[in-house]
JSON list of C-alpha atoms in Angstrom, two decimals:
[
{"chain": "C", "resi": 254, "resn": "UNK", "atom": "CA", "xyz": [-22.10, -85.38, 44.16]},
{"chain": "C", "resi": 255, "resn": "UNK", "atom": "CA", "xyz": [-18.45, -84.81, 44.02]},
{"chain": "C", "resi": 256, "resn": "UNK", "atom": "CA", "xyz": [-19.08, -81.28, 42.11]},
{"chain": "C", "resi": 257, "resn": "UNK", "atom": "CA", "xyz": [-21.82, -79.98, 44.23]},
{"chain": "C", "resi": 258, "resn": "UNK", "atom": "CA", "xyz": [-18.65, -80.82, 47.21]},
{"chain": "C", "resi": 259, "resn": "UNK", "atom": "CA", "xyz": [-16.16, -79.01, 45.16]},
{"chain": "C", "resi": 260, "resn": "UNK", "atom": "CA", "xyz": [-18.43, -76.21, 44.04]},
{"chain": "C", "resi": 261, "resn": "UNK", "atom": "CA", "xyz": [-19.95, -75.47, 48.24]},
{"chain": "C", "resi": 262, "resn": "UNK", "atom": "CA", "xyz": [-16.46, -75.57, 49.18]},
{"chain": "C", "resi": 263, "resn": "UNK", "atom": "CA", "xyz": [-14.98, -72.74, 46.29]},
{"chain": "C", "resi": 264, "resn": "UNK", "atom": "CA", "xyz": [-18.20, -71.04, 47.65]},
{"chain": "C", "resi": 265, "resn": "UNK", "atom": "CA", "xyz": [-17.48, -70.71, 51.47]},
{"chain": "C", "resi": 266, "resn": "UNK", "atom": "CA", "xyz": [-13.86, -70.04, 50.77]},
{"chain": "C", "resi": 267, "resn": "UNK", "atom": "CA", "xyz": [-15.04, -66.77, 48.56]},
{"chain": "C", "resi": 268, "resn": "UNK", "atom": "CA", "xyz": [-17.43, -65.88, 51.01]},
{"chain": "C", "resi": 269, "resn": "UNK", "atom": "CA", "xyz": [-14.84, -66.28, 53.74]},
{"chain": "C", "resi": 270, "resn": "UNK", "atom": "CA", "xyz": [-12.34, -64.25, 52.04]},
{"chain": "C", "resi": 271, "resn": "UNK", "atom": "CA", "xyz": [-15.11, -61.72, 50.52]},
{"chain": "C", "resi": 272, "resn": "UNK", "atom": "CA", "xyz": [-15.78, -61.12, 55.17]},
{"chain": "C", "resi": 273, "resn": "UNK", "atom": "CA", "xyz": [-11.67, -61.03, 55.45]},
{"chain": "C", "resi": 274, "resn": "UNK", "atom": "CA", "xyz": [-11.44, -57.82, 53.30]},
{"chain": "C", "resi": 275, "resn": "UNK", "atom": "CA", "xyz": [-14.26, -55.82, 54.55]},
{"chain": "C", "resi": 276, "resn": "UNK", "atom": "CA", "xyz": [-13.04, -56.67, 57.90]},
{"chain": "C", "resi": 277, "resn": "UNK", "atom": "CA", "xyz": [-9.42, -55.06, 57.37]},
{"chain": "C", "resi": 278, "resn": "UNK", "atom": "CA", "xyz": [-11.51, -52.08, 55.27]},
{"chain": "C", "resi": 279, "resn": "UNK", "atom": "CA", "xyz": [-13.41, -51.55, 58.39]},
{"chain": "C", "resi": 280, "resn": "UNK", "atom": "CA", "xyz": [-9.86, -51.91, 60.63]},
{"chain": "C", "resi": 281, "resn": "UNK", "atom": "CA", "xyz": [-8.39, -48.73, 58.15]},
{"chain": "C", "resi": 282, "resn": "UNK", "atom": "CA", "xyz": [-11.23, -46.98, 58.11]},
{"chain": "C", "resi": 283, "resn": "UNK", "atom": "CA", "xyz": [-10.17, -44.58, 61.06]},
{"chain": "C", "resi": 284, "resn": "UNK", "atom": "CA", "xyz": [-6.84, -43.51, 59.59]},
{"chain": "C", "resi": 285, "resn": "UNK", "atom": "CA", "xyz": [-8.22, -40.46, 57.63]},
{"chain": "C", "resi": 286, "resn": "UNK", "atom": "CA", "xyz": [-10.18, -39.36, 61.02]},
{"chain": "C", "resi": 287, "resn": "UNK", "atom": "CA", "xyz": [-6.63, -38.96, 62.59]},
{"chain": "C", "resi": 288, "resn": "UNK", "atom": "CA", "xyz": [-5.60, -37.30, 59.44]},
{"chain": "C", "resi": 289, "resn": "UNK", "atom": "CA", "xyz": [-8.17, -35.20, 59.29]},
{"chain": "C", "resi": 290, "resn": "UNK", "atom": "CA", "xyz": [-8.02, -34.05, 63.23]},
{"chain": "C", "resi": 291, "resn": "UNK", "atom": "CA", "xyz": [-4.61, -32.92, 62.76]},
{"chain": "C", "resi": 292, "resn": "UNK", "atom": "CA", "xyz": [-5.29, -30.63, 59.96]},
{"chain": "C", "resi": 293, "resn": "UNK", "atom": "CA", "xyz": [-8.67, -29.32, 62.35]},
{"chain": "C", "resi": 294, "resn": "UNK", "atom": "CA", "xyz": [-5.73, -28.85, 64.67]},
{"chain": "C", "resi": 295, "resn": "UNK", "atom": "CA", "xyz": [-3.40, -27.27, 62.50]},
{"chain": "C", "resi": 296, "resn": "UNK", "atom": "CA", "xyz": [-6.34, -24.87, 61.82]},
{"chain": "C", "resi": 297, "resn": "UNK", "atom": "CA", "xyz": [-7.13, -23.63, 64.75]},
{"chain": "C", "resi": 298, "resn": "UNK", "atom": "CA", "xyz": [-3.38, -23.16, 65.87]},
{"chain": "C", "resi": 299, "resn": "UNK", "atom": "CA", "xyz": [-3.00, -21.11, 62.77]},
{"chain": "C", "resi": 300, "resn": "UNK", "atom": "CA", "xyz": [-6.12, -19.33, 63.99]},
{"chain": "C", "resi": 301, "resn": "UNK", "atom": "CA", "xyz": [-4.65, -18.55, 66.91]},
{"chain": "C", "resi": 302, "resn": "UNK", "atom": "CA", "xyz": [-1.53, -17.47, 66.04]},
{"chain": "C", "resi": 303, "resn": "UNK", "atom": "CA", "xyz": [-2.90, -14.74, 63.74]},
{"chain": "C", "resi": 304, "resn": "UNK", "atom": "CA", "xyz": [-5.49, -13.66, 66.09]},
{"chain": "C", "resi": 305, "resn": "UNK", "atom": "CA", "xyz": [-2.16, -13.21, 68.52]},
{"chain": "C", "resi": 306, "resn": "UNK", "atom": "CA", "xyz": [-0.66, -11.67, 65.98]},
{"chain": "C", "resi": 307, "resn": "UNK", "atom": "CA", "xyz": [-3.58, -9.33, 65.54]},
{"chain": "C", "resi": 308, "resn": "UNK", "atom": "CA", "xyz": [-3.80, -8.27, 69.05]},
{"chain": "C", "resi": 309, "resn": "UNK", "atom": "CA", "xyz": [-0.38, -7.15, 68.88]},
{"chain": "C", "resi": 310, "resn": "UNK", "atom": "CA", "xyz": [-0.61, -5.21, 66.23]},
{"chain": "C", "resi": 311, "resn": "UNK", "atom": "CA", "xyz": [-3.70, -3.27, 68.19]},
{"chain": "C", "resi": 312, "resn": "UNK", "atom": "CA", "xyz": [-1.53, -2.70, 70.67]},
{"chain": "C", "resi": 313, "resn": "UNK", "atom": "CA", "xyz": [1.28, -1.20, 69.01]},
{"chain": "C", "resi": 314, "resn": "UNK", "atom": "CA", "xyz": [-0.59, 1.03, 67.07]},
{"chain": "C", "resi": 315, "resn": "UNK", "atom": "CA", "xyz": [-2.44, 1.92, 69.87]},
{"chain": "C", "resi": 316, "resn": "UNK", "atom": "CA", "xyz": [1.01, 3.69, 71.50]},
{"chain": "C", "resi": 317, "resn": "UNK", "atom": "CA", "xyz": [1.61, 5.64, 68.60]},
{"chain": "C", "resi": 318, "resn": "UNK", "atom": "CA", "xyz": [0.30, 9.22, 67.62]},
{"chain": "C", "resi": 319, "resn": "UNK", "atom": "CA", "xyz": [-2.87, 9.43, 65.72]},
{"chain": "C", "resi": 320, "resn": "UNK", "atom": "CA", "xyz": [-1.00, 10.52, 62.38]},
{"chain": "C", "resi": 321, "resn": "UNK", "atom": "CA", "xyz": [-3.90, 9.11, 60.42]},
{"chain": "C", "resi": 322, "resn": "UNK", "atom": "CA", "xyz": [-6.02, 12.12, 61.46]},
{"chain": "C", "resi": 323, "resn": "UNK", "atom": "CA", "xyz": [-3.83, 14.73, 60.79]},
{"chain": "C", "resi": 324, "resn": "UNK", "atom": "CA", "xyz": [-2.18, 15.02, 57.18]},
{"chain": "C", "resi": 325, "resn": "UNK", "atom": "CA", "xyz": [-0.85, 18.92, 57.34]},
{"chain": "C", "resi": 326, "resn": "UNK", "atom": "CA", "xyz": [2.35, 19.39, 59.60]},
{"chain": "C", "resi": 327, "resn": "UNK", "atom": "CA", "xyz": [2.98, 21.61, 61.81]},
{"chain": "C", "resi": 328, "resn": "UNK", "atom": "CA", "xyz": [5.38, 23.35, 60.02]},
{"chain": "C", "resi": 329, "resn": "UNK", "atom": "CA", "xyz": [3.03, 23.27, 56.86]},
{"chain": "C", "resi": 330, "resn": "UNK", "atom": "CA", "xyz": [0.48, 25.14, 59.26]},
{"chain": "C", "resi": 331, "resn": "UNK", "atom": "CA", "xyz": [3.04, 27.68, 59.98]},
{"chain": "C", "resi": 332, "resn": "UNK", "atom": "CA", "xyz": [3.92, 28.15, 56.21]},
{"chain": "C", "resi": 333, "resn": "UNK", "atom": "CA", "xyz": [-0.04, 28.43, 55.82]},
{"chain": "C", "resi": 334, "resn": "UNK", "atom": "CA", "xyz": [-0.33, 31.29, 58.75]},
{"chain": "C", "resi": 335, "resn": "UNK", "atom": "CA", "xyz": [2.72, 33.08, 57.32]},
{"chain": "C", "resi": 336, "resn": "UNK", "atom": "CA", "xyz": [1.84, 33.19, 54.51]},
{"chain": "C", "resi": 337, "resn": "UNK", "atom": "CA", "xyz": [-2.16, 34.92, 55.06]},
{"chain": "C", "resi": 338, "resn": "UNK", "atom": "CA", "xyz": [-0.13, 37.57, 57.29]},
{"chain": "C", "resi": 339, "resn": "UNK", "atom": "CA", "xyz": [3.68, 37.92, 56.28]},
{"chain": "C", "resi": 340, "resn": "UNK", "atom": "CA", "xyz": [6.05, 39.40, 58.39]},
{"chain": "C", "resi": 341, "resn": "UNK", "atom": "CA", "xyz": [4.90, 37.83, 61.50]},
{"chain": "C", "resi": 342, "resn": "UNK", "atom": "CA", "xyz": [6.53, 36.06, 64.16]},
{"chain": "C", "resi": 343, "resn": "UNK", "atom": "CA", "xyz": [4.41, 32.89, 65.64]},
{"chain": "C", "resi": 344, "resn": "UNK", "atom": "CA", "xyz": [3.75, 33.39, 69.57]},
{"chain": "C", "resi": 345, "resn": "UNK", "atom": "CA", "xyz": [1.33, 30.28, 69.97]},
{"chain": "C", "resi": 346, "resn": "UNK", "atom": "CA", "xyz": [0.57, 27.11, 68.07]},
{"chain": "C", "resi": 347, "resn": "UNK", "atom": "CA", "xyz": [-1.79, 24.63, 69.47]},
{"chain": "C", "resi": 348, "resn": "UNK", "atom": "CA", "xyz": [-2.86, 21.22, 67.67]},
{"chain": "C", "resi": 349, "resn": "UNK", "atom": "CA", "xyz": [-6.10, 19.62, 69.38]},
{"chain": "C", "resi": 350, "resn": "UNK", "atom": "CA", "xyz": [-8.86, 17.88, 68.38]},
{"chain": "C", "resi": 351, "resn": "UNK", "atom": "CA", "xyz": [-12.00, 20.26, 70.68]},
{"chain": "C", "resi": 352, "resn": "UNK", "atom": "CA", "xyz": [-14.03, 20.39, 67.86]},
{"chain": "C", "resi": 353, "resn": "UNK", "atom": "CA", "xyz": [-14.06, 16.44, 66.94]},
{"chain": "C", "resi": 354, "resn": "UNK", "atom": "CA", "xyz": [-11.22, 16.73, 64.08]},
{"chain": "C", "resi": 355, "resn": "UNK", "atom": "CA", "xyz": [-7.92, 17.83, 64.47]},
{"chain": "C", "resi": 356, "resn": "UNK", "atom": "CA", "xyz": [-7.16, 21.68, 64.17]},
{"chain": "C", "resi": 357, "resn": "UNK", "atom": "CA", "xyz": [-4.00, 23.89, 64.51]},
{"chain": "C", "resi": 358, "resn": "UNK", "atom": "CA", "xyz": [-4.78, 26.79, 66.90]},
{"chain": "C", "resi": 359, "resn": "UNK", "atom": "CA", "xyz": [-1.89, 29.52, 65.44]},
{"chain": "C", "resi": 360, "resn": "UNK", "atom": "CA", "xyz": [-1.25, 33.33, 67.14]},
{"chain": "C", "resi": 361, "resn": "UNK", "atom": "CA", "xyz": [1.01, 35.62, 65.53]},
{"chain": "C", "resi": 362, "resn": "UNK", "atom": "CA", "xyz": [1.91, 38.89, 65.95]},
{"chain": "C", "resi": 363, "resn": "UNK", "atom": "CA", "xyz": [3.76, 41.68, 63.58]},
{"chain": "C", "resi": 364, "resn": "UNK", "atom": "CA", "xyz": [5.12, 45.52, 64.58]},
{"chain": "C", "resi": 365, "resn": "UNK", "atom": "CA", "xyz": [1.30, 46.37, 64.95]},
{"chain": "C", "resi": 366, "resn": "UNK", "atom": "CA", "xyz": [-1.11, 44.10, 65.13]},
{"chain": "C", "resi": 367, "resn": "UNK", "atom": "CA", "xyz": [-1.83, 40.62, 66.95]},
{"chain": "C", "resi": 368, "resn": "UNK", "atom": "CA", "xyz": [-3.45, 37.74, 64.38]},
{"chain": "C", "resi": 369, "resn": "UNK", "atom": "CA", "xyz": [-5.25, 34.25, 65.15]},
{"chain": "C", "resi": 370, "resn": "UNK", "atom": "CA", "xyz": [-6.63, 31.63, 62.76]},
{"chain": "C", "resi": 371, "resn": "UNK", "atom": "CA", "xyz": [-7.80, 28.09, 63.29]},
{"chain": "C", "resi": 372, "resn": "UNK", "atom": "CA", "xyz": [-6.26, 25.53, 60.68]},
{"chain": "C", "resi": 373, "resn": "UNK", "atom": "CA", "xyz": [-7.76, 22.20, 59.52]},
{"chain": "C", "resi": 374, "resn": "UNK", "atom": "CA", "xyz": [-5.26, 19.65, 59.93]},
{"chain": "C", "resi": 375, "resn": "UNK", "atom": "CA", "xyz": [-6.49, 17.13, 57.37]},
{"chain": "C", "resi": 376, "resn": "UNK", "atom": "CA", "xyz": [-7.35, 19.54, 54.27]},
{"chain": "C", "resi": 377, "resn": "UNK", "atom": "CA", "xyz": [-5.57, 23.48, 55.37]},
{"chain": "C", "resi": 378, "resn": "UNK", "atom": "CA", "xyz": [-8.58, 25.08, 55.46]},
{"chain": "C", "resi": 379, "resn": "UNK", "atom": "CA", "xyz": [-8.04, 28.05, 57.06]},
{"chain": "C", "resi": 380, "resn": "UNK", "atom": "CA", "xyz": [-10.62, 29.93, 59.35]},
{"chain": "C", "resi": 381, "resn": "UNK", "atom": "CA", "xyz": [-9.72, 33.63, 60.71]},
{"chain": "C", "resi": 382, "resn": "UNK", "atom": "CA", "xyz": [-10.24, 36.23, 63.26]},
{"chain": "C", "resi": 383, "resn": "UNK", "atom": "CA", "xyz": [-10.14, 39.82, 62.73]},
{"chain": "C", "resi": 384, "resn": "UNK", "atom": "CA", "xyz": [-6.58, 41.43, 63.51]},
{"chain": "C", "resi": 385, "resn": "UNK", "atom": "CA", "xyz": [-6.31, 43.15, 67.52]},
{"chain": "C", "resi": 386, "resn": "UNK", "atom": "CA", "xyz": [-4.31, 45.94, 67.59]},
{"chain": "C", "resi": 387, "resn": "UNK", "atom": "CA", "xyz": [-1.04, 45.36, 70.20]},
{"chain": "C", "resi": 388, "resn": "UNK", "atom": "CA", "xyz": [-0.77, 47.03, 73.65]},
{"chain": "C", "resi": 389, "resn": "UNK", "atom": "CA", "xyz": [1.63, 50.16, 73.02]},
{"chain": "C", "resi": 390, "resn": "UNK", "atom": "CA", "xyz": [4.07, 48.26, 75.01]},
{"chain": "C", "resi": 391, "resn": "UNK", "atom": "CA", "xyz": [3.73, 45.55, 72.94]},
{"chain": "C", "resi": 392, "resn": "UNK", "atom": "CA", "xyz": [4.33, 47.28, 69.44]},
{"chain": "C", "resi": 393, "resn": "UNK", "atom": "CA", "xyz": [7.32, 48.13, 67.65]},
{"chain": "C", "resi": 394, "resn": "UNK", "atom": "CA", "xyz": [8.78, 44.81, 67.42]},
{"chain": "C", "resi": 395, "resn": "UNK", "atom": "CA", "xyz": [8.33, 44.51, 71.18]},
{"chain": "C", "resi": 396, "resn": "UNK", "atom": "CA", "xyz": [6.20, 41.28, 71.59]},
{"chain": "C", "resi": 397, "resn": "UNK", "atom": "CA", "xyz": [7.42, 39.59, 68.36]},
{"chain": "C", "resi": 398, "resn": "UNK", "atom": "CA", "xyz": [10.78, 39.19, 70.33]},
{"chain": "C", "resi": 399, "resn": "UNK", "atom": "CA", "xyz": [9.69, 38.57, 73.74]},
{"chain": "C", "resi": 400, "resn": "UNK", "atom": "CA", "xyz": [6.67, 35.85, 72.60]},
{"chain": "C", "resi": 401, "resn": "UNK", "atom": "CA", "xyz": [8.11, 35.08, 69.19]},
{"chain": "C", "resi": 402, "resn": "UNK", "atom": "CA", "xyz": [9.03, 30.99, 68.99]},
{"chain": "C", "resi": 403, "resn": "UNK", "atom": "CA", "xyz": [12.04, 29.75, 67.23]},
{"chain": "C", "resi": 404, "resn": "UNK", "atom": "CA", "xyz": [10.07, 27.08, 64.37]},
{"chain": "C", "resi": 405, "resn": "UNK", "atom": "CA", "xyz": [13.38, 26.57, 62.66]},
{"chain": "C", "resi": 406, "resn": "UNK", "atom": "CA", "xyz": [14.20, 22.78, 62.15]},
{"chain": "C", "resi": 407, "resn": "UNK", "atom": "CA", "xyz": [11.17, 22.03, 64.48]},
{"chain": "C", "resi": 408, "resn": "UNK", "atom": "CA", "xyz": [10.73, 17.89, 65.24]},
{"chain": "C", "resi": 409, "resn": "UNK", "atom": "CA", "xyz": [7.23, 17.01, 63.51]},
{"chain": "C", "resi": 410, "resn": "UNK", "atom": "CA", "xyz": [4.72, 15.81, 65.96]},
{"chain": "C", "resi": 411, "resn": "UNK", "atom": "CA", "xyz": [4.84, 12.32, 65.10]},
{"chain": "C", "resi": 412, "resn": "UNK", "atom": "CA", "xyz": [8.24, 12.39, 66.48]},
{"chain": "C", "resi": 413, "resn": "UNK", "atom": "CA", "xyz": [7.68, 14.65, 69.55]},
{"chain": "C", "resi": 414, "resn": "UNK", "atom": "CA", "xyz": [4.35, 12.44, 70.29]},
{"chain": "C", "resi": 415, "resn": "UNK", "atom": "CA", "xyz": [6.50, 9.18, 69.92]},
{"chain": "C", "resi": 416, "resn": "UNK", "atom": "CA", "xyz": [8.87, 10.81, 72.62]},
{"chain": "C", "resi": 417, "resn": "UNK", "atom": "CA", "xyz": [6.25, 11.56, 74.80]},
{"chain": "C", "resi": 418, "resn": "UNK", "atom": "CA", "xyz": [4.67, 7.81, 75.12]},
{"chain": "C", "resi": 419, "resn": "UNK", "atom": "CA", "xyz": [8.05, 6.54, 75.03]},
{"chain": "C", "resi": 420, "resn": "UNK", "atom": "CA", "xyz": [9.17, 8.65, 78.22]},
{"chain": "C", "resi": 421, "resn": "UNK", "atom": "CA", "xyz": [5.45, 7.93, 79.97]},
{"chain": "C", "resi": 422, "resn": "UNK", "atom": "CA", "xyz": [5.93, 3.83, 78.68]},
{"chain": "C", "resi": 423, "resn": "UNK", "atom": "CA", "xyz": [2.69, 3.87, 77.11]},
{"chain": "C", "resi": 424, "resn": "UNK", "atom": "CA", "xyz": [-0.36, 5.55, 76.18]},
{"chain": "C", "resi": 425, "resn": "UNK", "atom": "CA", "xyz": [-1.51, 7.90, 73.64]},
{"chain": "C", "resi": 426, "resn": "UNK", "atom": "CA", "xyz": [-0.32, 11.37, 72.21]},
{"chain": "C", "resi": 427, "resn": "UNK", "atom": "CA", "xyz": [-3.42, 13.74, 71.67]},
{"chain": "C", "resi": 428, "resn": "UNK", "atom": "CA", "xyz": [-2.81, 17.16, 72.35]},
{"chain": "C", "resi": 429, "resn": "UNK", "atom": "CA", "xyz": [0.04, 19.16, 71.23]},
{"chain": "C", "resi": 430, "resn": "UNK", "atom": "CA", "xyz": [1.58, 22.49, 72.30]},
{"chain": "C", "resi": 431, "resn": "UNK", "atom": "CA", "xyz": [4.44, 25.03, 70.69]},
{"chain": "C", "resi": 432, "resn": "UNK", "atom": "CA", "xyz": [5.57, 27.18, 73.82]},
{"chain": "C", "resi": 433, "resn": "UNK", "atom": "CA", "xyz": [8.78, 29.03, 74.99]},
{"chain": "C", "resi": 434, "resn": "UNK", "atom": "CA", "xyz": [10.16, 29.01, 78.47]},
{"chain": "C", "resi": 435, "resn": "UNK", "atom": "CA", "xyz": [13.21, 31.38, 79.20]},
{"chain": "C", "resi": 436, "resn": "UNK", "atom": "CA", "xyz": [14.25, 31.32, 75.98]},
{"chain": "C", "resi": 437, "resn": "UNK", "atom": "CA", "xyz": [13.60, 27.98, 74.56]},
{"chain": "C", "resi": 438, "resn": "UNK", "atom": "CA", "xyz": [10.80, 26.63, 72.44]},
{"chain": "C", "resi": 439, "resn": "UNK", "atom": "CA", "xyz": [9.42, 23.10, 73.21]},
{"chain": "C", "resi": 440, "resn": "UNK", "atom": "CA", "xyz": [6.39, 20.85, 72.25]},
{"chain": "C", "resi": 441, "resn": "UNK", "atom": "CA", "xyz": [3.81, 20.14, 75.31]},
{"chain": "C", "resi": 442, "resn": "UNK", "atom": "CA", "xyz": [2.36, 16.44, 74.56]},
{"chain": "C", "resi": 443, "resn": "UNK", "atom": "CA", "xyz": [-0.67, 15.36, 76.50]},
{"chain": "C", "resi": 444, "resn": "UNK", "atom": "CA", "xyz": [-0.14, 11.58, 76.63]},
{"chain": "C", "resi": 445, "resn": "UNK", "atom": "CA", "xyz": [-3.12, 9.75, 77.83]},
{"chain": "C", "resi": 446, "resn": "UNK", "atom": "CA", "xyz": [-3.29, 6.18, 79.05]},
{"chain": "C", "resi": 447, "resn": "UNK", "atom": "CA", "xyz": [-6.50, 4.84, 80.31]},
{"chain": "C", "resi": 448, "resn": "UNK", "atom": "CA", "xyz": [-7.83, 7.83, 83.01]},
{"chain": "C", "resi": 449, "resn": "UNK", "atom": "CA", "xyz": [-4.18, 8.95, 83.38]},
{"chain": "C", "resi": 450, "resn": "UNK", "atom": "CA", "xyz": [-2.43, 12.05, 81.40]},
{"chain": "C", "resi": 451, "resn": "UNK", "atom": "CA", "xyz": [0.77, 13.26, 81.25]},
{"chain": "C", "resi": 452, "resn": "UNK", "atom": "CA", "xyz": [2.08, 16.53, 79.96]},
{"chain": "C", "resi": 453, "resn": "UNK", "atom": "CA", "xyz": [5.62, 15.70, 78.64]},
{"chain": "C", "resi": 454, "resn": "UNK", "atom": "CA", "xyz": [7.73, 18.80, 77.78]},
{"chain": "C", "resi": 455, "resn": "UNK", "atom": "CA", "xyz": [10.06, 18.26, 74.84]},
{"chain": "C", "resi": 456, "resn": "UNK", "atom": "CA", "xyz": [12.65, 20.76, 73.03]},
{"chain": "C", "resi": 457, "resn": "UNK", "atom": "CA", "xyz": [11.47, 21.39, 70.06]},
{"chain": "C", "resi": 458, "resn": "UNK", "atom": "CA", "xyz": [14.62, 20.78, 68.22]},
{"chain": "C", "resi": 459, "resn": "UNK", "atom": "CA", "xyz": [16.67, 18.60, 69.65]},
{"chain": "C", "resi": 460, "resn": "UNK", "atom": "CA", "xyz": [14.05, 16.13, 70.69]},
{"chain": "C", "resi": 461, "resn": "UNK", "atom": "CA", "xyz": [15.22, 16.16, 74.45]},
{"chain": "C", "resi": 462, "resn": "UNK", "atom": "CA", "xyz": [12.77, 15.44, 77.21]},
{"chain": "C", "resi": 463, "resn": "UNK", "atom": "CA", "xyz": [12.79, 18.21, 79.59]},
{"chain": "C", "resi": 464, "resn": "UNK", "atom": "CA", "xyz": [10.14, 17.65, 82.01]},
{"chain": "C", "resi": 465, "resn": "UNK", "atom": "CA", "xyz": [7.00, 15.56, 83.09]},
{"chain": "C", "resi": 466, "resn": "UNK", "atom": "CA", "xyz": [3.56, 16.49, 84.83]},
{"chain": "C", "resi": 467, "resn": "UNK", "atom": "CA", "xyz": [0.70, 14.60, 85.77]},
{"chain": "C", "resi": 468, "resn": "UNK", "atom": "CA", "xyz": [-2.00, 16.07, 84.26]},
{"chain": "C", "resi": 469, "resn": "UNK", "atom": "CA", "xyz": [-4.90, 16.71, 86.75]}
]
């Protein structure tokens, strides 16, 4: 009788203590869940920083000219142009994107004879027009110094557009333009922000800003 005493007892104390442990397994049991929500928070603050970071980056590149669409210079496209009619000086160089791509309009002119050709700005090919024959006025030399530009040591276009927006405050260069007022030769950038343009004139080689225009 004794035994079966002894052996109900060592029973009920196992079972007792056999309850105890699953009870403070059960008490534990949310630790990892807090664990594991600060990693799921972790996450998504590490998704949010890059997605900041990301945005940024649009943004920046987004003020900056579109260099990624136009791999020949513009001084390349005058080497190009001089080099089809020699012994011309350049009177006009345009760099648009009409046609969908990005193209270097270039005018030239020697002692007789006036020259145009259209210039692919990502692989040089060259398209041409057939030579006009100057004014009489215009011959001799006349025009070539009158019209001619000055393209030595000219800023590249990434630098003039990054003037441009920089002047405006924001934006993007698309259009650019060689010209020559009363004696000096400057890049026209078209700098367009939303519905706005701006037409920034720029010397063409010391980089200085020397006028805005709203575009219309």
């Amino acid at each position: 009788m004794k035994k079966t005493v002894i052996y109900s007892s060592l029973f009920a104390a196992l079972f007792l203590a056999a309850c105890q442990s699953n009870q403070t397994q059960n008490e534990e049991a949310p630790a990892p869940s807090s664990s594991q929500t600060s990693a799921s928070e972790s996450q998504s603050s590490s998704a949010q920083s890059a997605s900041s970071s990301n945005d940024q980056s649009q943004n920046s590149s987004s003020t900056s000219a579109t260099s990624s669409d136009i791999k020949v210079s513009a001084e390349r496209a005058i080497q190009l142009f001089k080099e089809k009619y020699s012994d011309t000086a350049i009177t006009s160089l345009e760099l648009d994107s009409d046609w969908g791509s990005y193209y270097y309009k270039v005018e030239g002119v020697d002692n007789q004879n006036e020259y145009k050709a259209k210039i692919d700005a990502n692989n040089e090919k060259m398209e041409t027009e057939a030579p006009e024959t100057l004014d009489q006025d215009e011959q001799n030399g006349q025009k070539k110094k009158e019209d001619g530009l000055d393209t030595d040591k000219l800023i590249s276009i990434e630098e003039a557009g990054k003037i441009a927006v920089d002047k405006v405050g924001n934006g993007t260069a698309t259009d650019w333009d060689l010209d020559k007022d009363l004696g000096t030769t400057y890049w026209e950038v078209k700098v367009k922000n939303g519905n706005q343009a701006t037409k920034v004139k720029i010397n063409s080689q010391s980089g200085e800003v020397l006028s805005t225009e709203q575009d219309d």
